[in-house]
Coordinates of C-alpha atoms in Angstrom, one line a residue:
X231 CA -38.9 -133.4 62.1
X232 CA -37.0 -134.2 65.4
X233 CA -33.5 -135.7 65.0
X234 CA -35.0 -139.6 65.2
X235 CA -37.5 -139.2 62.9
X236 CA -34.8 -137.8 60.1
X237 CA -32.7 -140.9 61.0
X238 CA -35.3 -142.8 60.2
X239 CA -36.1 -141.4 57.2
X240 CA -32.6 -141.8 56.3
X241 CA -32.4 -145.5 57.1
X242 CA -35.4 -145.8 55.0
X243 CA -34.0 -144.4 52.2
X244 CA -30.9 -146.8 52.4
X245 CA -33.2 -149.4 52.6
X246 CA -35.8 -148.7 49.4
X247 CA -38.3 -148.1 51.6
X248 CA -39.7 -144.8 50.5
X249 CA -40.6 -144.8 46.5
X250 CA -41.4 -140.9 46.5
X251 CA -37.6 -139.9 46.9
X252 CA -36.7 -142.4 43.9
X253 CA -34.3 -139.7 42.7
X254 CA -32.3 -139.3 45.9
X255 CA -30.9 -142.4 44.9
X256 CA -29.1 -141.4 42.2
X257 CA -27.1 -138.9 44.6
X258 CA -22.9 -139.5 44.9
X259 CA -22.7 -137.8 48.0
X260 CA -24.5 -139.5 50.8
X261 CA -24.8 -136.0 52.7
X262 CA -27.4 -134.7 49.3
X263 CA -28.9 -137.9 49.4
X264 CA -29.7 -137.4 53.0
X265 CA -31.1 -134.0 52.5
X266 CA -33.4 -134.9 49.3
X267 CA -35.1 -137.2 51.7
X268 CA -35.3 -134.4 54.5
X269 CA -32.8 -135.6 57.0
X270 CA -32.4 -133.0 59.8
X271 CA -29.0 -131.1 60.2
X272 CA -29.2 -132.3 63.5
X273 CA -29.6 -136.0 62.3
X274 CA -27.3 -135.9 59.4
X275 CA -23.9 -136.5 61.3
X276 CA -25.8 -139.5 62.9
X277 CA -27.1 -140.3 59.3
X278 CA -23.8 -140.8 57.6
X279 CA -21.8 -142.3 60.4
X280 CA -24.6 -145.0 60.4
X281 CA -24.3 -144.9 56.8
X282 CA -20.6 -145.1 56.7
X283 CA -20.3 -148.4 59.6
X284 CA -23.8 -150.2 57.3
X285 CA -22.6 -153.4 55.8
X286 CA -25.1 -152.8 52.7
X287 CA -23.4 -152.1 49.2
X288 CA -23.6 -148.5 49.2
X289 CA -22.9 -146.5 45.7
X290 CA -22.4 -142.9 48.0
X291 CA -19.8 -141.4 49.4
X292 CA -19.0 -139.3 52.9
X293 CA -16.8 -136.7 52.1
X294 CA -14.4 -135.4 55.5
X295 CA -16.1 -132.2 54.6
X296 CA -19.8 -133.3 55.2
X297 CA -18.3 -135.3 58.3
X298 CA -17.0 -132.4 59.7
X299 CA -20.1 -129.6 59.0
X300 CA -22.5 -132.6 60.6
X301 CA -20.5 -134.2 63.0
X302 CA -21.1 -132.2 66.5
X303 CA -24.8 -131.4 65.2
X304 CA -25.5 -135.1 64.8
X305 CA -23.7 -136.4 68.4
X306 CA -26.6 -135.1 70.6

């Protein structure tokens, strides 16, 4: 997957909109959440920053760790 297709798949996943990863709902962390849905390493620091800033109710959370590990592989 290129970086805007895992975004995508990311957004959909906030969104409902892909009933096969049911269970990557039920993550805490929004970086394993990601990653159950295939969300690229270079899309995940994109992923949860958009994640982070979406005014949805959101039930995961974005540790400084996972910010750090994806944040200069998901600025490109």
């Amino acid at each position: 997957l290129n970086p805007d297709t895992s975004l995508e798949a990311g957004i959909r996943f906030m969104t409902h909109g892909d009933s096969d990863k049911e269970n990557c709902s039920q993550k805490t962390s929004a970086a394993e959440a990601f990653k159950c849905m295939s969300v690229s390493d270079a899309a995940m620091g994109r992923a949860l920053d958009f994640y982070e800033k979406c005014s949805l109710k959101k039930n995961m959370t974005v540790t400084a760790a996972d910010k750090q590990k994806y944040s200069s592989s998901g600025s490109h």
